[in-house]
Coordinates of C-alpha atoms in Angstrom, one line a residue:
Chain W
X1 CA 0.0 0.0 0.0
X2 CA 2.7 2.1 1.0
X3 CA 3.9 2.1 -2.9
X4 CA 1.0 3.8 -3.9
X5 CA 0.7 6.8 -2.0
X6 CA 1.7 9.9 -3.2
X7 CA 4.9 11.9 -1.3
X8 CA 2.4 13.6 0.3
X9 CA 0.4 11.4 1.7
X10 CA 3.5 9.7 3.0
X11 CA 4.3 12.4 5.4
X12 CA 1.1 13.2 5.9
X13 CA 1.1 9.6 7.7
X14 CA 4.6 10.4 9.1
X15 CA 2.9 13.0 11.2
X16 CA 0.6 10.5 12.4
X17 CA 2.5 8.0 13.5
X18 CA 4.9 10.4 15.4
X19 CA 1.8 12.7 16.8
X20 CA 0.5 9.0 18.2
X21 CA 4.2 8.0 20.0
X22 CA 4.1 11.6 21.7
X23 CA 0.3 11.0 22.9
X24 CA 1.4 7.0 23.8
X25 CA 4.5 8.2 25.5
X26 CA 2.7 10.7 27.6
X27 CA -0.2 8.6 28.6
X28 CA 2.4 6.2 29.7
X29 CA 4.3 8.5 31.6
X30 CA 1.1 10.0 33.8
X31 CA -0.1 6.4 34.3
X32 CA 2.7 4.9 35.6
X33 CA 3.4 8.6 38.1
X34 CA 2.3 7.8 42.0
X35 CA 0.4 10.7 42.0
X36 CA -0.6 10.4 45.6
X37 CA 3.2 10.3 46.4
X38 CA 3.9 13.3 43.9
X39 CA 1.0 15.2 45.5
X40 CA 2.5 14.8 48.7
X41 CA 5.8 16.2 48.0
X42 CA 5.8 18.3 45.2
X43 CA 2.6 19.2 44.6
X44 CA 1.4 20.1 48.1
X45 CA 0.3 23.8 48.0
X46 CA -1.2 23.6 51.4
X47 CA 1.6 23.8 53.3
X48 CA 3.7 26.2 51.8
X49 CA 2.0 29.4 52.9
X50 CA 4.6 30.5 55.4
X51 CA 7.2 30.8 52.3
X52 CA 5.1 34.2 51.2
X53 CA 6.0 37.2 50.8
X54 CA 9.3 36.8 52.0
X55 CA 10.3 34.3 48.4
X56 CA 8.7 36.8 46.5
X57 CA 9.8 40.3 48.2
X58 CA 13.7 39.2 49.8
X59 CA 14.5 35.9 47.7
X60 CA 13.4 36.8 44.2
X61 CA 14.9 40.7 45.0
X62 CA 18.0 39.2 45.8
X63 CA 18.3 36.5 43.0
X64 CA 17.9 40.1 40.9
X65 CA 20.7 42.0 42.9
X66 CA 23.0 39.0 42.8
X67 CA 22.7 38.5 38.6
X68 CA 22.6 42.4 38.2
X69 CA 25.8 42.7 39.9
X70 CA 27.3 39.7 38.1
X71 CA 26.6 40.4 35.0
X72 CA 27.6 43.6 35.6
X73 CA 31.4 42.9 36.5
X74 CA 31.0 40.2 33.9
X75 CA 30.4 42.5 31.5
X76 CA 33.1 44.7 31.8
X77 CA 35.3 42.1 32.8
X78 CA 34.4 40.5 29.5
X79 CA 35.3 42.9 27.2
X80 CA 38.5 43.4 28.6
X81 CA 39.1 39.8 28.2
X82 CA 38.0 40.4 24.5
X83 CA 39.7 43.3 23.7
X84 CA 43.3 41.7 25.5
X85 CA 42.6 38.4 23.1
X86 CA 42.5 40.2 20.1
X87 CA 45.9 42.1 21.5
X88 CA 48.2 42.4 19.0
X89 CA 50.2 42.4 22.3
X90 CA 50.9 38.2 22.9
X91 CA 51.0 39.0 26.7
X92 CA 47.6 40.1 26.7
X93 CA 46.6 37.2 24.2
X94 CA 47.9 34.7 27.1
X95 CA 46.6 35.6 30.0
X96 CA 43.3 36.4 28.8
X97 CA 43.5 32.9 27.0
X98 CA 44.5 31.3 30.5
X99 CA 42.0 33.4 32.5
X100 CA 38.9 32.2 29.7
X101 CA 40.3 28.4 29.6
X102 CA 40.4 28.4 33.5
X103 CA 37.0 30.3 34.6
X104 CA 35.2 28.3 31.7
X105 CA 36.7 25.1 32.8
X106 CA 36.2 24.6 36.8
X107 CA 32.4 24.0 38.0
X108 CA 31.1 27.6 39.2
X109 CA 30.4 26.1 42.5
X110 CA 34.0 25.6 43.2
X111 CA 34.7 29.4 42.7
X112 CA 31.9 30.3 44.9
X113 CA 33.7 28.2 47.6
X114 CA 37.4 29.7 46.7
X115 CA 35.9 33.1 46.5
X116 CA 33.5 32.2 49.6
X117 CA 36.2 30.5 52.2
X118 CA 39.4 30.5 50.5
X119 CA 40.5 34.0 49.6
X120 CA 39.1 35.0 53.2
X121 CA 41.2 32.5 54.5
X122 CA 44.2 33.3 52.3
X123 CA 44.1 37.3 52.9
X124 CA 42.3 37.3 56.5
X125 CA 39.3 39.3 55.3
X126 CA 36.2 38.8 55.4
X127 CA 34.0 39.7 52.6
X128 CA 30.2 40.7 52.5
X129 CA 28.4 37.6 50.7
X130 CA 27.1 39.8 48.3
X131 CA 30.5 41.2 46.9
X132 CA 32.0 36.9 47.4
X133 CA 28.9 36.2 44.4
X134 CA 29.4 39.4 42.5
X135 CA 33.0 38.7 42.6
X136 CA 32.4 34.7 41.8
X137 CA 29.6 35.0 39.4
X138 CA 31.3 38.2 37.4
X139 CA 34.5 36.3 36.8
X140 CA 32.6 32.8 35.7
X141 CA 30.8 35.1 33.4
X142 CA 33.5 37.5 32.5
X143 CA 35.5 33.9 30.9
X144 CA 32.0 33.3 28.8
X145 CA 31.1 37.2 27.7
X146 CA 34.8 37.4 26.4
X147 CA 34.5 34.8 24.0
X148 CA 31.2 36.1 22.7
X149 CA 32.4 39.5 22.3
X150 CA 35.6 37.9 20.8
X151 CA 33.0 36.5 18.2
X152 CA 30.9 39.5 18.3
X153 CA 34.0 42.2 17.5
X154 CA 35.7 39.9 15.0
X155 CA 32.1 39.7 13.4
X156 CA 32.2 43.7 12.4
X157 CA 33.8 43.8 9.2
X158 CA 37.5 45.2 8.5
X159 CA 36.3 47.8 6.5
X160 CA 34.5 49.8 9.5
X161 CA 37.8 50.2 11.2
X162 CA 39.6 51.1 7.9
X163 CA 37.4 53.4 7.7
X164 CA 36.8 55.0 11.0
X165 CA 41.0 55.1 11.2
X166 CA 41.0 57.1 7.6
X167 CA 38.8 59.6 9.2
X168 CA 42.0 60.2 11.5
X169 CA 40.2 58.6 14.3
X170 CA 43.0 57.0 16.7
X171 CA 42.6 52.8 17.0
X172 CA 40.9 53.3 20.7
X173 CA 38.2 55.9 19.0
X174 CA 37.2 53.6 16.8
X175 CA 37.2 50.9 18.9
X176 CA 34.6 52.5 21.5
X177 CA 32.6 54.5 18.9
X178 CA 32.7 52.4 16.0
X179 CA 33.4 48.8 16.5
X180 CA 32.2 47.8 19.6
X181 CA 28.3 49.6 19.5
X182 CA 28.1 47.3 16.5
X183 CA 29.8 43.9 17.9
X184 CA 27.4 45.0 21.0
X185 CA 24.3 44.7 18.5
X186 CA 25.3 41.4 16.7
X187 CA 26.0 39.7 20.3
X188 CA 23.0 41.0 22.0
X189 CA 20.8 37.3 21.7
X190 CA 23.7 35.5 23.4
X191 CA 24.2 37.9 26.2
X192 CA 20.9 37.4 27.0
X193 CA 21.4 34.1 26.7
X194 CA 24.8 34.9 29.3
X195 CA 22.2 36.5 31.8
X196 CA 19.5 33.8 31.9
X197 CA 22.7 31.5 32.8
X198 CA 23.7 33.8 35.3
X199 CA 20.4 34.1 36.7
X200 CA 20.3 30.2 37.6
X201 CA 24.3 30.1 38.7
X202 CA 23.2 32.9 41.3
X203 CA 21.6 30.3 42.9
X204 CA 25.0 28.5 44.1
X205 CA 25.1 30.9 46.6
X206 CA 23.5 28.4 49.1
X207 CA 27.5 27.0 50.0
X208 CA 28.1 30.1 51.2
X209 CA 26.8 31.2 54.9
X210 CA 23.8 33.6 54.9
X211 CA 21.3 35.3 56.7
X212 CA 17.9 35.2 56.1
X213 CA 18.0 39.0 54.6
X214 CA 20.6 37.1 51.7
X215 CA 18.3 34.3 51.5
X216 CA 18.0 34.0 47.2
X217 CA 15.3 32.1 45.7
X218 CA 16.6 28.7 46.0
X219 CA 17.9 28.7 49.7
X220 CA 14.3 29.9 50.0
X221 CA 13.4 26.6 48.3
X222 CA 15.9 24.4 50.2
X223 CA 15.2 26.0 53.4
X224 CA 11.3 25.4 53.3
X225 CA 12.2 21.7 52.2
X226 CA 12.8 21.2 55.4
X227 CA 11.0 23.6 57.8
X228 CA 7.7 23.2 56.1
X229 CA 7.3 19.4 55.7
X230 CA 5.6 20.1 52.1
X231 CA 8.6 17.9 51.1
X232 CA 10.0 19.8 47.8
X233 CA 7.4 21.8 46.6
X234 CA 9.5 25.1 48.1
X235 CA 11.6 23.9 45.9
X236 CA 9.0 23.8 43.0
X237 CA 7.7 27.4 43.7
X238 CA 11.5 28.9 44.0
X239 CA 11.6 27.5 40.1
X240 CA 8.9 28.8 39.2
X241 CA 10.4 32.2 40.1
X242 CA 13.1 31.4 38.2
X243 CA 11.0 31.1 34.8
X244 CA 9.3 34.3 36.0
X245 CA 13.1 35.9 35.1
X246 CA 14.3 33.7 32.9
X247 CA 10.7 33.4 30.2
X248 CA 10.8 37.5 30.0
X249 CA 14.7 37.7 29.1
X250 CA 14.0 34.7 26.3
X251 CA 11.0 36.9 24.7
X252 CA 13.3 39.8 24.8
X253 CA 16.7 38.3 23.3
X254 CA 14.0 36.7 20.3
X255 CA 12.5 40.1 19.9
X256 CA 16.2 41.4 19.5
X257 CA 17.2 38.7 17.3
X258 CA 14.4 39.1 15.1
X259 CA 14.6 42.8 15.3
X260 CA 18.2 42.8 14.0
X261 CA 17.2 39.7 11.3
X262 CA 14.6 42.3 9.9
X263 CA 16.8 45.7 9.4
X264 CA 20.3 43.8 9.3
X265 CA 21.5 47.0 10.9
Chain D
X1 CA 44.5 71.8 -15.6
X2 CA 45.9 73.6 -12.0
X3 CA 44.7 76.8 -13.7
X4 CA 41.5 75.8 -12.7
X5 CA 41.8 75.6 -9.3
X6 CA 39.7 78.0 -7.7
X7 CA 38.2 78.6 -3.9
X8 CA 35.1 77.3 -4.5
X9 CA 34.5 75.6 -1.8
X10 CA 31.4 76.4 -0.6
X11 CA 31.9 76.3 3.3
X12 CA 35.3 76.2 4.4
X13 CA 36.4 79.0 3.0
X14 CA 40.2 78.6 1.3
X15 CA 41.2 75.6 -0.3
X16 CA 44.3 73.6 0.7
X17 CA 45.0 71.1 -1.6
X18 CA 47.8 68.5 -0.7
X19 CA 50.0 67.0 -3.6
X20 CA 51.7 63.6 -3.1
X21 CA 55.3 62.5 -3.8
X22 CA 56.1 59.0 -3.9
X23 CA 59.4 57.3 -4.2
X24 CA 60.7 54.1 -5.4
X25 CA 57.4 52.7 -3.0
X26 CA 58.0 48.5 -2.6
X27 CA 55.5 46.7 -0.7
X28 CA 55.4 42.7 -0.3
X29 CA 53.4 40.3 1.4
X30 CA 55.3 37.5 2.4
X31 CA 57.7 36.6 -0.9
X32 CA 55.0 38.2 -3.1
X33 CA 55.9 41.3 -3.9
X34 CA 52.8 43.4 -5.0
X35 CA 54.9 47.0 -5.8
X36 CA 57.9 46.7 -7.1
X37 CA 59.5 50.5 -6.8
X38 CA 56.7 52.8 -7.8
X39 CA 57.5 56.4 -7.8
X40 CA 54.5 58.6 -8.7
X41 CA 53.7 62.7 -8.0
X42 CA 50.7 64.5 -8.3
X43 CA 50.6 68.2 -8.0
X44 CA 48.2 69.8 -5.5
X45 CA 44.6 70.1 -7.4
X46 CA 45.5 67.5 -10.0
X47 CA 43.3 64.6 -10.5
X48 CA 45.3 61.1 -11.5
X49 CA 43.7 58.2 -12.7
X50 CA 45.1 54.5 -11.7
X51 CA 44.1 52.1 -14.1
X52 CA 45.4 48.2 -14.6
X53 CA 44.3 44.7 -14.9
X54 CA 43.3 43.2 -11.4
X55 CA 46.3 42.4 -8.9
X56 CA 48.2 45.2 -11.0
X57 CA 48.5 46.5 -6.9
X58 CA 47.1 49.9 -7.9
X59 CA 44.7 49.5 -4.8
X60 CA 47.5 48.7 -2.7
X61 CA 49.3 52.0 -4.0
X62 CA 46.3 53.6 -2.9
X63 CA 46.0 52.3 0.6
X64 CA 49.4 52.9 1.1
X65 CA 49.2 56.5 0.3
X66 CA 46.9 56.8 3.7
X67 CA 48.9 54.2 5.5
X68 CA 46.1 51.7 5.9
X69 CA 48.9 49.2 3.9
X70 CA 52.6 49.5 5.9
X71 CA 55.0 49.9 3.2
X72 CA 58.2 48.0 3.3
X73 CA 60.5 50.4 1.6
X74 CA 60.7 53.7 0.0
X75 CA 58.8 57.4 1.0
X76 CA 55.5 58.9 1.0
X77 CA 55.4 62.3 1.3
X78 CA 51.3 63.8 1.6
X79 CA 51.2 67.2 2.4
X80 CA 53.9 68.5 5.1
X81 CA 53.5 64.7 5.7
X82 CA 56.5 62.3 5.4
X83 CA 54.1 59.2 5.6
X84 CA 56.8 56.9 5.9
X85 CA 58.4 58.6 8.8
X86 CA 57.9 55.7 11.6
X87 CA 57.0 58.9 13.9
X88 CA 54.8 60.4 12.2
X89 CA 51.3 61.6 13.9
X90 CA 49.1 59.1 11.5
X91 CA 46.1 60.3 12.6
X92 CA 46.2 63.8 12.2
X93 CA 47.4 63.0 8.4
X94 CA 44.8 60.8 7.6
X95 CA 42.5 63.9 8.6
X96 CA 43.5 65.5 5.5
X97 CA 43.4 62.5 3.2
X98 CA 40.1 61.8 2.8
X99 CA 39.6 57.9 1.9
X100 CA 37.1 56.2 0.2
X101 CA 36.5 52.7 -0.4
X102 CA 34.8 50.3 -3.2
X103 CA 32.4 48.8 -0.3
X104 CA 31.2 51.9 1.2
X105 CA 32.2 50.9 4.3
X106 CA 29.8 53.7 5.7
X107 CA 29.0 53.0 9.7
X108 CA 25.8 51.6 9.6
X109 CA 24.4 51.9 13.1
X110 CA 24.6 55.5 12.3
X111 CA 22.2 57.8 9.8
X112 CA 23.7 59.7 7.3
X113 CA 24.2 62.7 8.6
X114 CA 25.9 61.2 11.5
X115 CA 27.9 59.1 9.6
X116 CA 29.4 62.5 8.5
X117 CA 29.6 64.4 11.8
X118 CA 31.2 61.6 14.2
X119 CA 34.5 61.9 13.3
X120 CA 34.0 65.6 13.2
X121 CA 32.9 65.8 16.7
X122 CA 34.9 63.0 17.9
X123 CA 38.3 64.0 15.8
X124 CA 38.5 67.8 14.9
X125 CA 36.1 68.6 18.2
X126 CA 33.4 70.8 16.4
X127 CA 30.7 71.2 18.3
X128 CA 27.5 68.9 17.4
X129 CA 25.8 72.1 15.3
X130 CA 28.8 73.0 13.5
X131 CA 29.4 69.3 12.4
X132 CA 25.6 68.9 12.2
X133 CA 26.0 72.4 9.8
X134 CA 28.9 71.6 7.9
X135 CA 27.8 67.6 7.5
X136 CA 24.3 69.0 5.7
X137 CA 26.4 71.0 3.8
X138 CA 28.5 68.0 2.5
X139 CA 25.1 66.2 1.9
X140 CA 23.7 68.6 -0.4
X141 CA 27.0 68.7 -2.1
X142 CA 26.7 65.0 -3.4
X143 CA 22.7 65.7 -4.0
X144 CA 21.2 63.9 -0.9
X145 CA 20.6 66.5 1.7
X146 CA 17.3 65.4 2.0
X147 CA 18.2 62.0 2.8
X148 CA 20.2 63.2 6.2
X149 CA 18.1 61.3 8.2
X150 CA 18.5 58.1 6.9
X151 CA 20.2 54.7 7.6
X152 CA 22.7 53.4 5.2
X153 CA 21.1 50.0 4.2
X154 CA 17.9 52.4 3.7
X155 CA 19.7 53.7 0.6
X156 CA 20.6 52.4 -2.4
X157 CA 24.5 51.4 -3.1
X158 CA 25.2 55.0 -5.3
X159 CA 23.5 56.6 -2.1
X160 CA 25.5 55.3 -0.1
X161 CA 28.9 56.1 -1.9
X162 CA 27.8 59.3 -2.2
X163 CA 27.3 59.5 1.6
X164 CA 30.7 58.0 2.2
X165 CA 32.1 61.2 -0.3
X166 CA 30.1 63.7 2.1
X167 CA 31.3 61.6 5.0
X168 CA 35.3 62.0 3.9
X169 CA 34.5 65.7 2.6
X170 CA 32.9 66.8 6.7
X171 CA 36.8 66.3 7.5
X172 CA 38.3 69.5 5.0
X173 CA 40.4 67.0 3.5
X174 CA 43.4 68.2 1.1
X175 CA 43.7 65.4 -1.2
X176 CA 41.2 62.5 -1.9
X177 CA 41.9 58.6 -2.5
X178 CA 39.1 56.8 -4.2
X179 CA 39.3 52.7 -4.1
X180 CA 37.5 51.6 -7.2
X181 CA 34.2 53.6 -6.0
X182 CA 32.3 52.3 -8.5
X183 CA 32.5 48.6 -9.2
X184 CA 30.4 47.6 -6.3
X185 CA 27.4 49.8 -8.0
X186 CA 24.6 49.2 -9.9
X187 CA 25.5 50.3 -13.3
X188 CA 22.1 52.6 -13.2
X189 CA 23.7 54.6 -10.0
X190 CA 27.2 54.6 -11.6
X191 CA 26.6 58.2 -13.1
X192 CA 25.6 60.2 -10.2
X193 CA 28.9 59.3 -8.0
X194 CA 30.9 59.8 -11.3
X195 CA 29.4 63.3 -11.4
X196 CA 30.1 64.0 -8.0
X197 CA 33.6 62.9 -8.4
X198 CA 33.2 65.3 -11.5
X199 CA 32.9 68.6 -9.4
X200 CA 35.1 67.6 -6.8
X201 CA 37.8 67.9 -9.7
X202 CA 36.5 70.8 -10.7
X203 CA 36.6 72.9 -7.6
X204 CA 40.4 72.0 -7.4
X205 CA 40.5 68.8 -5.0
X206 CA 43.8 66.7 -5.5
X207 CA 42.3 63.3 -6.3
X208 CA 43.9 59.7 -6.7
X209 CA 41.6 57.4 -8.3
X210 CA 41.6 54.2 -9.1
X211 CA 39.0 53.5 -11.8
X212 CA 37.9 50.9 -14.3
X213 CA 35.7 54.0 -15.8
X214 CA 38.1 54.9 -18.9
X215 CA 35.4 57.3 -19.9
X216 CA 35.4 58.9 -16.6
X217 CA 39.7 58.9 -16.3
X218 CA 39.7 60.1 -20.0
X219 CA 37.3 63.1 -19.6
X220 CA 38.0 64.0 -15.8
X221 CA 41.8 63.0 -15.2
X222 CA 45.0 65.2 -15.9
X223 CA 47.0 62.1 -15.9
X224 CA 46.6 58.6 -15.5
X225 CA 48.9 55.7 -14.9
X226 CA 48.8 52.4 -16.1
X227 CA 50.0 49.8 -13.5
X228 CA 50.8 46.2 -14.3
X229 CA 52.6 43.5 -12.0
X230 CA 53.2 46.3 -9.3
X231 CA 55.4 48.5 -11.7
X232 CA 54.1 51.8 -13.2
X233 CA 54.2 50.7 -17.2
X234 CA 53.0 54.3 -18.9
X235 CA 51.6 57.6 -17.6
X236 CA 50.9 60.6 -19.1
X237 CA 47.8 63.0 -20.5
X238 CA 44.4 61.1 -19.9
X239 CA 43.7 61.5 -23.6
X240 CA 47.3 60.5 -24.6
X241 CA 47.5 57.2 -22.5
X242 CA 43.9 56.0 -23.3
X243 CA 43.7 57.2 -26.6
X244 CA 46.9 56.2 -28.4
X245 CA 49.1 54.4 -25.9
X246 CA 52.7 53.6 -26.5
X247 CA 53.1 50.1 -24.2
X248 CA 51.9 46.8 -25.5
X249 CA 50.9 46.0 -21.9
X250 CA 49.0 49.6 -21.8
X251 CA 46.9 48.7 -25.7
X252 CA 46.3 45.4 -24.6
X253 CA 44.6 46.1 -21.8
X254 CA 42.7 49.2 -23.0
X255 CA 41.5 46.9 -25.7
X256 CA 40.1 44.4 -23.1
X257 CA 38.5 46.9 -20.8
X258 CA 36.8 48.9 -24.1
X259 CA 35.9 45.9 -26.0
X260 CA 32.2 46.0 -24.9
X261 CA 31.7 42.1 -25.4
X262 CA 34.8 42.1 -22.5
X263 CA 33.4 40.9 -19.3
X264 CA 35.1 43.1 -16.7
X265 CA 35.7 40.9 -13.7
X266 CA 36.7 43.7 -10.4
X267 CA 39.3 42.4 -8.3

């Protein structure tokens, strides 16, 4: 039979078959879910009453703070990075090469703890937890903005420097005023893309000691696990506070992305 | 034709024009050497024409004229310039050579009319409404004052080159470089850039062009040089050189470029 249908029908019938393994797969999965077990400890809204306002008005505040200021030094930190790789200085080109490979290599939890109990321990200071994750969370992200702004300067075509430097402009001028606002446009989706990973690596914060005014979203969520005896559905609301940062930043990055598509400017 | 120079200028007041004195230039990259001793003058307020098959290096001439190509041997003088000095101020020469280029290469995250006032502000230091004043000027010059406000890929490629003429002419320069300014154009927008180009010459601008438009070098040049495997093969009167050259090199290539059955392939 299959010989005689046209191309069309064919994947007409492909859609089928795959539209019925998604619906099969899904009833599978609900059926064979203990709900009673699920409803207990994930989905049990009862009990988590004593988590509001405070997840709302401290944890997701400070989840906000903690990225901001991240990103932030990130940011900066990043195009440094950038602008020392494409040095035609090769001391530059090495130790911002070492800084990237190292930063993008270790887990971001283990700079959390070196930035958290080692360097205090080093130096004898002690640092406010807010400046050990701007601090940790700036240079994770500084190592991944740098190569996208790499990416993003080396993107603007040679011509654009010829000719901001045959206007007489010196090679920093043209840099700042030429150069990077249009690397800045072309690597605008995957800085956002940077932030929304930020947002979520904020959430490490929970090695470091804090008091309940640094609580973040997800010590919220671990702390209610157990105070609240709602077993991890603290833990389900904190994510969902998470999307509420994290869903806006996607619209905005595809609205840029589709924005630049259109006028290609 | 220097007997033609005039102040004409309609907003800066006196011309300066800048001549250009080039001696035995060599330039290589790696073992291939693209100019092999080029020596080449032109008088303040003439107009020369570089003409030549593609990889002839006449572009590379150009760009080293305005140092965007290092030269490996020989002097540049532009101006009170020595361009080959290693301390020279580059910058503050390149504001008197005005440069401009076969892709535009016009900023495009800026309009027009910014595009022709950010080096003013940022370089010379006018203020915003002198820059603002003398870029509208510039734009009416090359015919699209009333296109100040737009972006570059809102225009059309002739448009744009013409921007990118107002855009080197905000700076007051005292010679001009053009890099093949028309080959990356519609054949339809050709003429109004060439006509720009035209009056340019005509108010007494020093001007280094390299062309594939024989009709345009022919009528609008005082001289142009034919290059050919990085030497400088004949030069002389516009008319002269394309007309009734003397070099086999020079007839054969005139032949190919004016035969219109020859498809021109730009470098």
């Amino acid at each position: 039979m299959a010989m005689t249908m046209t191309a069309r029908q064919r994947a007409r019938v492909s859609l089928y078959v795959q539209a019925g393994i998604f619906v099969v797969a899904t009833a599978a999965l609900i059926l064979a879910t203990d709900w009673r077990a699920v409803g207990n400890s994930v989905f049990n809204f009862g009990k988590i009453g004593p988590l509001f306002p405070d997840i709302f008005i401290s944890g997701l505040k400070n989840t906000l703070i903690y990225t901001f200021l991240g990103f932030i030094l990130g940011l900066s930190g990043g195009l440094l990075l950038a602008l020392m790789k494409l040095s035609s200085f090769p001391l530059y080109r090495w130790i911002a090469t070492g800084y990237i490979e190292f930063f993008r290599g270790i887990p971001a939890l283990l700079v959390f703890i070196a930035f958290g109990y080692g360097v205090p321990l080093a130096f004898g200071v002690s640092w406010n937890v807010t400046v050990v994750v701007m601090v940790s969370l700036g240079m994770v992200a500084a190592a991944y903005i740098a190569e996208t702004l790499r990416a993003g300067l080396q993107a603007v075509p040679r011509g654009q420097m010829e000719a901001a430097r045959s206007l007489g402009m010196p090679q920093w001028r043209a840099m700042v005023t030429i150069v990077i606002p249009q690397a800045f446009k072309i690597v605008l989706p995957p800085l956002t893309n940077e932030v929304i990973l930020l947002t979520k690596d904020s959430s490490l914060i929970y090695v470091l000691g804090l008091t309940a005014s640094q609580y973040d979203l997800t010590k919220f969520g671990r702390d209610g696990i157990s105070s609240l005896g709602a077993g991890l559905t603290p833990l389900l609301v904190a994510g969902a506070f998470y999307l509420v940062i994290t869903i806006p930043l996607s619209l905005l990055a595809r609205k840029f992305e589709s924005r630049s598509a259109r006028t290609k400017r | 034709m220097n007997d033609v120079v005039t102040n004409s200028r309609n907003h800066t007041g006196s011309l300066n024009a800048a001549g250009v004195s080039i001696q035995n230039l060599r330039k290589s990259y790696g073992t291939n050497e693209v100019l092999k001793g080029i020596s080449l003058n032109v008088s303040p307020g003439e107009v020369v024409c570089l003409i030549g098959p593609s990889g002839s290096g006449k572009s590379t001439l150009l760009r080293c004229v305005n140092l965007l190509e290092q030269p490996n041997e020989g002097t540049i003088h532009v101006g009170g310039f020595d361009a080959t000095d290693p301390d020279v101020d580059i910058d503050r020469m390149r504001r008197k050579v005005g440069m401009v280029f076969q892709q535009f290469n016009l900023f495009p995250h800026l309009s027009a009319l910014r595009n022709c006032t950010v080096a003013q502000t940022k370089v010379l230091k006018r203020s915003q409404s002198e820059a603002d004043k003398v870029a509208h000027a510039n734009l009416e010059r090359v015919g699209l004052g009333h296109l100040a406000d737009r972006y570059p890929d809102q225009l059309s490629g002739g448009q744009q080159q013409r921007v990118a003429i107002a855009r080197a002419l905000s700076m007051d320069p005292e010679l001009m470089l053009f890099d093949e300014p028309t080959s990356a154009l519609d054949p339809e927008t050709v003429g109004d850039v060439l006509s720009v180009m035209r009056n340019l010459a005509k108010e007494g601008m020093t001007m280094l062009v390299v062309t594939h438009e024989m009709g345009f070098a022919r009528e609008v040049a005082d001289r142009v040089v034919f290059m050919d495997g990085g030497v400088v093969v004949e030069e002389g009167v516009a008319e002269q050189v394309i007309s009734a050259p003397t070099q086999g090199r020079t007839k054969e290539f005139l032949k190919r470029v004016l035969d219109p059955t020859h498809i021109e392939i730009s470098e």
